[in-house]
Tab-separated table of C-alpha atoms in Angstrom:
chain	number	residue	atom	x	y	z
A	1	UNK	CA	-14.129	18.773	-39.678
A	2	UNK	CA	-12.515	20.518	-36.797
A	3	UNK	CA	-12.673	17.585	-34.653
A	4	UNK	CA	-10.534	15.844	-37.550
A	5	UNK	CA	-8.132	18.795	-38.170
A	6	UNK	CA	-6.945	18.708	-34.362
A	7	UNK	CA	-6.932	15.026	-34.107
A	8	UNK	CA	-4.721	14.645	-36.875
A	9	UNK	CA	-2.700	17.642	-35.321
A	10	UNK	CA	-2.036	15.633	-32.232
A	11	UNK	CA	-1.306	12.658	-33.846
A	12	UNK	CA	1.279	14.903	-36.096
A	13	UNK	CA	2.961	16.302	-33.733
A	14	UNK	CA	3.602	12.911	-31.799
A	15	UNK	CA	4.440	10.889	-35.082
A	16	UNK	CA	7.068	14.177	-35.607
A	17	UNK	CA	8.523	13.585	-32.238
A	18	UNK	CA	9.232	10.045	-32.654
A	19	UNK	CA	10.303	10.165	-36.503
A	20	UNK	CA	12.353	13.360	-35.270
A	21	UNK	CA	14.552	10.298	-33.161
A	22	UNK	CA	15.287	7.887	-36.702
A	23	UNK	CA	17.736	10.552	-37.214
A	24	UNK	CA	21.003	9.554	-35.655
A	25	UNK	CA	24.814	11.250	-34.633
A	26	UNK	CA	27.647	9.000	-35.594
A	27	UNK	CA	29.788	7.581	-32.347
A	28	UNK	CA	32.960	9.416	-32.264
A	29	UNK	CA	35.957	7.596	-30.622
A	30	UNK	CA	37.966	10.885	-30.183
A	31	UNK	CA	35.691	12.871	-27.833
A	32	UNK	CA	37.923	14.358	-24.867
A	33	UNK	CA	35.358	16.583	-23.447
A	34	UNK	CA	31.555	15.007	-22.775
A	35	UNK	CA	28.846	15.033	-20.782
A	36	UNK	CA	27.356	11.120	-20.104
A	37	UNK	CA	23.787	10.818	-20.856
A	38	UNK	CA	22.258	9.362	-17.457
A	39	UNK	CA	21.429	5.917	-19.164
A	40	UNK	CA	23.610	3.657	-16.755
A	41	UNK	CA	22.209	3.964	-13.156
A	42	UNK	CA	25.034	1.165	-11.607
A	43	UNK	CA	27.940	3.216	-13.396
A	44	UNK	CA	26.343	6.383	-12.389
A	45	UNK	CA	25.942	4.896	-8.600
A	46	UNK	CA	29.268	3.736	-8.752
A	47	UNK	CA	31.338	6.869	-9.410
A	48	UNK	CA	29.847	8.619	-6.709
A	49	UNK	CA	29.882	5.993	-4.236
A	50	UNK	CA	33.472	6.052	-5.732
A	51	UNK	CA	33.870	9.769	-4.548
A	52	UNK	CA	32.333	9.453	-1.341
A	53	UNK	CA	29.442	11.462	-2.804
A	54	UNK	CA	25.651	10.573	-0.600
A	55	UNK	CA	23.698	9.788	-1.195
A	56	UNK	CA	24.067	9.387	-4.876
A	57	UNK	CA	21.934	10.583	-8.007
A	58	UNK	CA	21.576	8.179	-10.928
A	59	UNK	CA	20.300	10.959	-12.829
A	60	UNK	CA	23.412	12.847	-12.156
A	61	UNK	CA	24.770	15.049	-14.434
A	62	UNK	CA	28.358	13.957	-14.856
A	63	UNK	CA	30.893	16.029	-17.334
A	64	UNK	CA	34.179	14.196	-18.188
A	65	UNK	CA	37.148	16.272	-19.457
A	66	UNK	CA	40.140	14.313	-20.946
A	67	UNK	CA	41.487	17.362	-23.326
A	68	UNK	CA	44.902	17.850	-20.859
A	69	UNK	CA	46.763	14.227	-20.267
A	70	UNK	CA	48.424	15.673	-17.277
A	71	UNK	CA	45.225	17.224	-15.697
A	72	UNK	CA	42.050	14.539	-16.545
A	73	UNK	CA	39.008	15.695	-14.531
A	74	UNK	CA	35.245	14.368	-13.684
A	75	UNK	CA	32.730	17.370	-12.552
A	76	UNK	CA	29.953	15.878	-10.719
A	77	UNK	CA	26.315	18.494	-10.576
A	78	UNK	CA	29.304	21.272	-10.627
A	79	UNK	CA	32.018	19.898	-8.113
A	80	UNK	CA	35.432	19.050	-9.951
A	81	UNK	CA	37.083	15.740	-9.220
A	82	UNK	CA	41.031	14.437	-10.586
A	83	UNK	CA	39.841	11.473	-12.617
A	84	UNK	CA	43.119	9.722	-10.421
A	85	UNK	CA	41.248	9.628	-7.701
A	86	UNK	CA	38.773	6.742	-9.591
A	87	UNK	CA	40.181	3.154	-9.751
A	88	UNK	CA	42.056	2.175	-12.730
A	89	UNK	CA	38.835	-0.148	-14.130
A	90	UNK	CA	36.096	2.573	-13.404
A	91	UNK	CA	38.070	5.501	-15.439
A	92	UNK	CA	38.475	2.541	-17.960
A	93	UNK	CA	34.446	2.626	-18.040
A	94	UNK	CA	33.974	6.230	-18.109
A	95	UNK	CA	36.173	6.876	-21.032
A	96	UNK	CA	34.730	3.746	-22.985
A	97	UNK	CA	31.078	4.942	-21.939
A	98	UNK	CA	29.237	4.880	-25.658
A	99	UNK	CA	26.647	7.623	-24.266
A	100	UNK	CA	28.542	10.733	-24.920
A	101	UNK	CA	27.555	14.380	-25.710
A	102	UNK	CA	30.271	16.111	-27.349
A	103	UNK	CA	31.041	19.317	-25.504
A	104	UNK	CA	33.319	20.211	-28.200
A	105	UNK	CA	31.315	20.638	-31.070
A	106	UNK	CA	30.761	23.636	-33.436
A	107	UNK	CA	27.810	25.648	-32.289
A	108	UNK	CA	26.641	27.577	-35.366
A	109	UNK	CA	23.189	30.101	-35.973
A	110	UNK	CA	21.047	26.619	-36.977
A	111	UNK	CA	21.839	25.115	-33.648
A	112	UNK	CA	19.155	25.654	-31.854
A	113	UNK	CA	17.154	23.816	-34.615
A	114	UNK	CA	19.934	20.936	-35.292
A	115	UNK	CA	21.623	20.444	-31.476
A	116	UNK	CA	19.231	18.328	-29.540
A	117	UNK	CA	18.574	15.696	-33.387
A	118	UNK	CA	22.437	15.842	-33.997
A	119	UNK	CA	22.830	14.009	-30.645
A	120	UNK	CA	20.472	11.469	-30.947
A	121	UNK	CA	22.449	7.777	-31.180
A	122	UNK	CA	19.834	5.960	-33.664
A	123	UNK	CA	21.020	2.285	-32.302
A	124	UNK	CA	20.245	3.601	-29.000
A	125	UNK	CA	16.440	4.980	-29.533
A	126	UNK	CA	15.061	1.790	-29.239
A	127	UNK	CA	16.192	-1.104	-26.595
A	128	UNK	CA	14.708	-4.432	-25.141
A	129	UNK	CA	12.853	-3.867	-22.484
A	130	UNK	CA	14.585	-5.212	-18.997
A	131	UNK	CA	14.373	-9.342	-17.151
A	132	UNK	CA	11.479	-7.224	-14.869
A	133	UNK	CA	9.633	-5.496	-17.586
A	134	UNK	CA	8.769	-8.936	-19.373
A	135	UNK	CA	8.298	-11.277	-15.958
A	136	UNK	CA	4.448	-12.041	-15.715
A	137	UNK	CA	5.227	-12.226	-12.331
A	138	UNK	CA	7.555	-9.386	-11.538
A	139	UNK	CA	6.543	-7.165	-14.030
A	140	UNK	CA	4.192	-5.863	-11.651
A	141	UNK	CA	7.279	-4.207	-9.417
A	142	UNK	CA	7.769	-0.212	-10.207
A	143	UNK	CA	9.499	2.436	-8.397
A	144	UNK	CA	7.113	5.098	-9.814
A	145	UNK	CA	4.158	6.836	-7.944
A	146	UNK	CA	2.443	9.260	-10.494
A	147	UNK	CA	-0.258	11.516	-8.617
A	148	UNK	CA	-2.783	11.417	-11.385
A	149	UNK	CA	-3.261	8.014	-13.894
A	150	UNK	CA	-0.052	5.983	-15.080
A	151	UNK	CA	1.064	2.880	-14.083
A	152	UNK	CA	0.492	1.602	-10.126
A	153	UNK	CA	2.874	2.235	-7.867
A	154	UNK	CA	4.372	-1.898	-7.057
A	155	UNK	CA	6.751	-3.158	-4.091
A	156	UNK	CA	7.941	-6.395	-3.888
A	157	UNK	CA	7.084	-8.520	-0.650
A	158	UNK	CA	9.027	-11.079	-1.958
A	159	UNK	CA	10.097	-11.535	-5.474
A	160	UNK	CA	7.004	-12.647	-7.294
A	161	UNK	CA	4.490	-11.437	-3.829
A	162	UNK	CA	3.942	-7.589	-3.406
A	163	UNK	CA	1.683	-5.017	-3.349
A	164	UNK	CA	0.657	-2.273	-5.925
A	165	UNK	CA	-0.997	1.301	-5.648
A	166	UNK	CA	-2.740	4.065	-7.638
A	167	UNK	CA	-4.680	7.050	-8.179
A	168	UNK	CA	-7.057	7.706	-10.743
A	169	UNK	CA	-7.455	4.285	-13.410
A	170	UNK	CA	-4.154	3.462	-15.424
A	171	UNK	CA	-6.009	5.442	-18.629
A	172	UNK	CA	-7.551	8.469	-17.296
A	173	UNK	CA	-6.192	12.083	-17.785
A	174	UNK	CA	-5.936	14.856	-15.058
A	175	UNK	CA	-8.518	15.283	-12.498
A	176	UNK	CA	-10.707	12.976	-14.679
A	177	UNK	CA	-11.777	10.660	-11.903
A	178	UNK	CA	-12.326	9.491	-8.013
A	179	UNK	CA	-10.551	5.956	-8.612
A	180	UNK	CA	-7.955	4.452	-6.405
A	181	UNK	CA	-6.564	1.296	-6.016
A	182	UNK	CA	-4.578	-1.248	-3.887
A	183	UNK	CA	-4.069	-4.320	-4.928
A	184	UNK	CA	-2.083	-7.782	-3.929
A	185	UNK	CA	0.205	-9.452	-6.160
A	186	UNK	CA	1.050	-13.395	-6.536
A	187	UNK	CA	2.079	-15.323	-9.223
A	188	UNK	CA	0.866	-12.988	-12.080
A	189	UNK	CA	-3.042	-12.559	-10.053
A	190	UNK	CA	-3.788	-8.649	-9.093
A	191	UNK	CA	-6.898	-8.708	-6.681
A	192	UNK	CA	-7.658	-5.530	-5.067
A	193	UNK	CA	-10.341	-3.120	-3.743
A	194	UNK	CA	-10.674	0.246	-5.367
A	195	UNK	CA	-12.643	3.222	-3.574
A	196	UNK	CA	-12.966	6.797	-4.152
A	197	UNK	CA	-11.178	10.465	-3.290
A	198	UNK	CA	-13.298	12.751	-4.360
A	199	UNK	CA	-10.948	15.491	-3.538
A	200	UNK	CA	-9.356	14.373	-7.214
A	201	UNK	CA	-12.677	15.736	-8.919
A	202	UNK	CA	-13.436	18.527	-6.964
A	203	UNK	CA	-10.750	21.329	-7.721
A	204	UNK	CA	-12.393	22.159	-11.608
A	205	UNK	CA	-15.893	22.912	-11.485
A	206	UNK	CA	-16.405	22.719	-15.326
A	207	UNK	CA	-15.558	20.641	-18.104
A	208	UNK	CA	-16.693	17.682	-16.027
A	209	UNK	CA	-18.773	16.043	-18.232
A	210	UNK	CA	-16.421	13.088	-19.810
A	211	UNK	CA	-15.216	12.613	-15.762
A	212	UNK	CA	-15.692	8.520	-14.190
A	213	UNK	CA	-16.855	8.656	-11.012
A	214	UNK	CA	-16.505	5.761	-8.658
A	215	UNK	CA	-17.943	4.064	-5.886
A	216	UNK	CA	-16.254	1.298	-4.096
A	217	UNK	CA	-15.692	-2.167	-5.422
A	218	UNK	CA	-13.328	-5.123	-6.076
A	219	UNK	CA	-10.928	-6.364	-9.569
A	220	UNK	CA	-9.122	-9.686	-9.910
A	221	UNK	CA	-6.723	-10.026	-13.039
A	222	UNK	CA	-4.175	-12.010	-14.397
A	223	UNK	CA	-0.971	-11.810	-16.381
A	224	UNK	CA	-0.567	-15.251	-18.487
A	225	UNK	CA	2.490	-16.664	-17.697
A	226	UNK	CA	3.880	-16.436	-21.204
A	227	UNK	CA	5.455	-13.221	-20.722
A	228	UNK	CA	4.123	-9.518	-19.264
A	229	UNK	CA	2.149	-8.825	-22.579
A	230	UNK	CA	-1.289	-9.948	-21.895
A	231	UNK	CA	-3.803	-8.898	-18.717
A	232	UNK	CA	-7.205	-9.627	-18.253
A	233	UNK	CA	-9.309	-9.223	-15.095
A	234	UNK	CA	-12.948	-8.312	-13.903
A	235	UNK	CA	-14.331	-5.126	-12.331
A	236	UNK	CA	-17.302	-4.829	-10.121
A	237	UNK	CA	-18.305	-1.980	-8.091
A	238	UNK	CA	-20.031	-3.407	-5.137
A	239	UNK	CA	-21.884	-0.377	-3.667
A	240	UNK	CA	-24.552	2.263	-5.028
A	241	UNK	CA	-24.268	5.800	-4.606
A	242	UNK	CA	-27.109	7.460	-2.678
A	243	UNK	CA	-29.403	9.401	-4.462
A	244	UNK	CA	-28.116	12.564	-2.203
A	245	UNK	CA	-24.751	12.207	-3.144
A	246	UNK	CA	-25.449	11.018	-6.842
A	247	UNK	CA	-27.080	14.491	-7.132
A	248	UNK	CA	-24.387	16.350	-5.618
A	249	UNK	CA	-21.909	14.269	-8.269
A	250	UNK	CA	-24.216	14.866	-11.190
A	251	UNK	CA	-25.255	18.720	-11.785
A	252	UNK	CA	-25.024	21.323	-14.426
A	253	UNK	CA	-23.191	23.830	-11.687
A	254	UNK	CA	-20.145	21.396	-11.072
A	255	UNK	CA	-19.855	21.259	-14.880
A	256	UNK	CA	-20.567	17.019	-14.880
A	257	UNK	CA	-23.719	17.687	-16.679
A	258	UNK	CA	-24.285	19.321	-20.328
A	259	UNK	CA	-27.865	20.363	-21.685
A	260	UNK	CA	-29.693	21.171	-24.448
A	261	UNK	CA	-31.982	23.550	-24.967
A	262	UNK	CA	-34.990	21.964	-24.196
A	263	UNK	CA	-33.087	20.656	-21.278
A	264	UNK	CA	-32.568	17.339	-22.328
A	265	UNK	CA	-28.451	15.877	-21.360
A	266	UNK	CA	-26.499	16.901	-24.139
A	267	UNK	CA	-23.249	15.078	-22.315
A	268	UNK	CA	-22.779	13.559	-19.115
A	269	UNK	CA	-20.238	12.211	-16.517
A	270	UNK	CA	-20.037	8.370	-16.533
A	271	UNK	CA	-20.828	6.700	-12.959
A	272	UNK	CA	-19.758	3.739	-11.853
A	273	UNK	CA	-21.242	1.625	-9.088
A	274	UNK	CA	-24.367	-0.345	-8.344
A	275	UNK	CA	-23.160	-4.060	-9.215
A	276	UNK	CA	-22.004	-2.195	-12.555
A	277	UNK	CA	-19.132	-4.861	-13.862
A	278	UNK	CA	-16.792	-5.171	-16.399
A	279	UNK	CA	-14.380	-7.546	-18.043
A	280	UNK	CA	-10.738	-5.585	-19.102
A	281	UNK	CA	-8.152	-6.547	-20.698
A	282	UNK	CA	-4.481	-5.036	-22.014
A	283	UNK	CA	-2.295	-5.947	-24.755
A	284	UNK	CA	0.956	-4.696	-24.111
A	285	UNK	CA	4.699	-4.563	-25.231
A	286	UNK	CA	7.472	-3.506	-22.891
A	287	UNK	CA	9.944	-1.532	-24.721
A	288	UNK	CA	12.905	1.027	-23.714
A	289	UNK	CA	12.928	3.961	-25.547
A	290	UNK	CA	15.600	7.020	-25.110
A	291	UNK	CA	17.260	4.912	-22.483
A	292	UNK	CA	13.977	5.197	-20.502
A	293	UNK	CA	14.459	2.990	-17.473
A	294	UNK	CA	10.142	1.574	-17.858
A	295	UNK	CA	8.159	1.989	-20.754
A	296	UNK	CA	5.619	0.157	-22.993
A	297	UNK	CA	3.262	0.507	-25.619
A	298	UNK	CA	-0.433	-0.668	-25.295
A	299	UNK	CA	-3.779	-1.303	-26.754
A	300	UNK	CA	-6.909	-2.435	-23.701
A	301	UNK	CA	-10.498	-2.372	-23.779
A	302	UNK	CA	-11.405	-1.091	-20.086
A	303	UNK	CA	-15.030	-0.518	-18.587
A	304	UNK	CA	-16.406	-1.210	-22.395
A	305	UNK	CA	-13.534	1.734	-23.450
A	306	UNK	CA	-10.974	1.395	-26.137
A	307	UNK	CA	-7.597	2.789	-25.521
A	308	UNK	CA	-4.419	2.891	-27.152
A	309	UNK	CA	-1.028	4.776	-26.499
A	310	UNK	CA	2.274	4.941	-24.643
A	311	UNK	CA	4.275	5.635	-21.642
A	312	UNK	CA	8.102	5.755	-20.728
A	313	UNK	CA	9.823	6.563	-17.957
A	314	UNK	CA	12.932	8.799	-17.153
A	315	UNK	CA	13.517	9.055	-21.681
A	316	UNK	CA	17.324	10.680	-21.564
A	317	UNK	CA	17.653	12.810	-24.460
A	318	UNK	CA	21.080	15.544	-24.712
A	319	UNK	CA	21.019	15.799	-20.977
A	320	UNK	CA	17.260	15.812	-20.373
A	321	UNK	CA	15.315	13.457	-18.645
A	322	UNK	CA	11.605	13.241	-18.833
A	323	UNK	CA	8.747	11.012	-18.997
A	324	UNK	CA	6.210	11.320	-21.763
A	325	UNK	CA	2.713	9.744	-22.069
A	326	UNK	CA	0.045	9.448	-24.212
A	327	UNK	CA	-3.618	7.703	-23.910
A	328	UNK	CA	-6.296	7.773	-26.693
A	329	UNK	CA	-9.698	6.727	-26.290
A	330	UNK	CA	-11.247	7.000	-30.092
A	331	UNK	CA	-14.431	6.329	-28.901
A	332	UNK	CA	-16.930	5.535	-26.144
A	333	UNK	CA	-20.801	4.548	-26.128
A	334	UNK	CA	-20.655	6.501	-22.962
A	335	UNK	CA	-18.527	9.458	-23.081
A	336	UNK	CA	-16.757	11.306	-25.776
A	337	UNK	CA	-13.575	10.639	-27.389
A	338	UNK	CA	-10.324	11.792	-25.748
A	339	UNK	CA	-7.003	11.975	-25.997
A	340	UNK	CA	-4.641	12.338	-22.417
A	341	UNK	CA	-0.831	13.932	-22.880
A	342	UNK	CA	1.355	14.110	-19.948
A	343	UNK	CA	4.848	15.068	-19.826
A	344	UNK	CA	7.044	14.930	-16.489
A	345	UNK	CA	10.596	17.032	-16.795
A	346	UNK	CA	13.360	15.396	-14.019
A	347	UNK	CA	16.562	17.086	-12.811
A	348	UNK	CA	14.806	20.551	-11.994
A	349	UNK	CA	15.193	20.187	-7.795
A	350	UNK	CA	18.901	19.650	-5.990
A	351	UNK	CA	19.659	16.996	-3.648
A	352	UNK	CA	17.871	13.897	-3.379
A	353	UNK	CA	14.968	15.292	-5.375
A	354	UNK	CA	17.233	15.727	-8.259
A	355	UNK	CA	16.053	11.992	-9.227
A	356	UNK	CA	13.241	11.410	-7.250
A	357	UNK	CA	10.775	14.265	-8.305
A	358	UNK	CA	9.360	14.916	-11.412
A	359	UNK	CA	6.716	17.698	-12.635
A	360	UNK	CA	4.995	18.811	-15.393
A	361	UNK	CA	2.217	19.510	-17.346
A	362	UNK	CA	-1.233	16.763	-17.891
A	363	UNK	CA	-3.820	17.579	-20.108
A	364	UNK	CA	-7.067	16.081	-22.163
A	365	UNK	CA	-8.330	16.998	-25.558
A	366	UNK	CA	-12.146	15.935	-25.998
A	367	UNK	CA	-15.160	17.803	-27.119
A	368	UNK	CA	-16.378	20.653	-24.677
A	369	UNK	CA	-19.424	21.283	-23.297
A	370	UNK	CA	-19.670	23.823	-26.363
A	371	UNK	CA	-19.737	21.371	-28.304
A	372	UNK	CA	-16.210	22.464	-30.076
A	373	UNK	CA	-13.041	20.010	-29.828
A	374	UNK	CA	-10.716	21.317	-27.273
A	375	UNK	CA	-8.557	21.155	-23.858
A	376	UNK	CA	-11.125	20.062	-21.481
A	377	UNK	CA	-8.470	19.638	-18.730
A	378	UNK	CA	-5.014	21.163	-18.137
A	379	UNK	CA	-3.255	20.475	-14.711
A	380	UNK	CA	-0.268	20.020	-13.254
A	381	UNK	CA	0.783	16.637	-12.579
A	382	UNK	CA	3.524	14.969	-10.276
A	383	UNK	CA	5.808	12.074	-10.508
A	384	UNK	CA	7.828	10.646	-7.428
A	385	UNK	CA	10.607	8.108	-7.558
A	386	UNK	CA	10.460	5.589	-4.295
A	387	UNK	CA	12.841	3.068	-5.279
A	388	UNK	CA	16.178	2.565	-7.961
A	389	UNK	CA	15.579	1.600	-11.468
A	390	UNK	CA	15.762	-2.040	-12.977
């Protein structure tokens, strides 16, 4: 019953969130005095380079302020600029820019329940996904390297050739699991190695017991060429762990093992090696939402696993910019059920790392080794930026 109460909690407050967004704040041609949501990174680039401004932030926050004819101004992160000292066609853009928040509107006692859904643009919430996102041969490429699960880090070699990297599996939750990955891309194939980093399992000595824990081994997958919403591949782990270290992975003292009374496991961390293999797939849908420059939606079957859920990148919402993910695995012959939540918050460093650095917190609700459902993991988790947006 519990179990069912918080599940449907989660799912609650999640449905909220993105029913909270259908509600939408009508575009007003006669705003003078606005802040631009960060939803343009070329226009954003632009200005700056514009203003001799390096290097520049696409995530900048950029307030335009058109109330005196005689004395038009841009502020850029706090420095004041005359809006004469843009070219004729790029004040044109700013002033015609359709993501405005009004600066001049009322602020009354049930603003801080009404401010952030009053600015929400409902024909903006959702977009199409960008010419990248939907290649089965690009699709691969991504500026993002998130230090715990996500999507792979990807770098074009050349166009449709490049190379992709990650830590911990694309579905796991913080400091779930050993798993990293580097893989080769070519015409919609991904073959890599993975191998393990322990020192991503070894900070939390309980609440171990849903962890997957790695050896080394070797995927191949492939994207059909009808567009980036179908993957499937193969997983083998080629090597065995030694009985030594298998013991020093698998113990009641580094909280990977559960028992029961009579000592029998009551839960245990999944391990994967020993010709173990696998065939994986993922259904997926590329989507924008909040301006978010990467995002999809997703149901895949991985290492016998169901999971469903979300991520977007860099979501712009009244001058915020965050990522938010979410991964549910319903259920598991092999481990119990869990659900993974990560939010990243942008724009809290200065400088270059105004764009490039995003933190916040990660955290996974399964059944504990109580036996009660419940946080099993709460960490911090990191986002870096490498490249510009698509």
């Amino acid at each position: 019953m519990k179990k069912t109460v918080l599940i449907s909690a989660v799912l609650f407050i999640i449905s909220s969130f993105f029913l909270s967004l259908s509600f939408a704040q009508q575009e007003d041609e006669q705003i003078r005095y606005y802040q631009m949501e960060p939803l343009d990174d070329s226009l954003f680039i632009q200005i700056q380079e514009a203003l001799f401004i390096d290097p520049p932030d696409p995530k900048a926050e950029i307030i335009v302020d058109l109330r005196d004819a005689n004395n038009q101004t841009i502020s850029i992160k706090g420095a004041l600029y005359p809006m004469l000292a843009l070219q004729p066609e790029l004040r044109a853009r700013i002033i015609t820019y359709p993501f405005k928040i009004n600066l001049e509107e009322d602020i009354h006692y049930g603003s801080v329940f009404t401010r952030v859904i009053e600015k929400i643009r409902f024909g903006k919430v959702l977009q199409p996904p960008t010419k990248t996102q939907i290649s089965p041969t690009l699709g691969y490429i991504n500026p993002f390297l998130q230090l715990q699960g996500g999507e792979r880090l990807g770098v074009s070699l050349k166009q449709d050739v490049g190379l992709s990297f990650g830590f911990g599996t694309p579905y796991s939750g913080p400091l779930e699991t050993n798993f990293f990955e580097a893989n080769f891309h070519i015409l919609g194939v991904r073959a890599g190695m993975f191998n393990h980093i322990d020192a991503m399992i070894e900070p939390i000595k309980e609440q171990n017991h849903n962890n997957l824990i790695f050896s080394q081994g070797f995927q191949v997958y492939y994207t059909i060429p009808f567009g980036n919403f179908f993957e499937f591949g193969y997983l083998k782990a080629t090597t065995e762990i030694g009985q030594i270290k298998l013991n020093s992975y698998l113990k009641p003292t580094v909280g990977t093992v559960v028992l029961n009374d009579d000592g029998s496991i009551k839960y245990q961390a999944r391990v994967i090696h020993n010709n173990d293999s696998y065939l994986n797939w993922e259904f997926r849908y590329p989507v924008s939402v909040l301006g978010s420059t990467r995002g999809k939606v997703y149901v895949a079957k991985f290492l016998d696993e169901f999971h469903f859920g979300f991520g977007f990148r860099e979501m712009s919402l009244a001058g915020s910019t965050f990522d938010l993910q979410f991964d549910a695995m319903p259920s598991s012959k092999y481990r119990q059920p869990q659900y993974n939540i990560n939010l990243l918050v942008q724009k809290i460093m200065e400088g270059w790392g105004f764009s490039a650095f995003a933190i916040g917190p990660s955290a996974s609700i399964s059944r504990t080794d109580a036996g009660k459902i419940g946080f099993t993991k709460i960490f911090v988790n990191l986002r870096f930026k490498l490249g510009t947006s698509f």
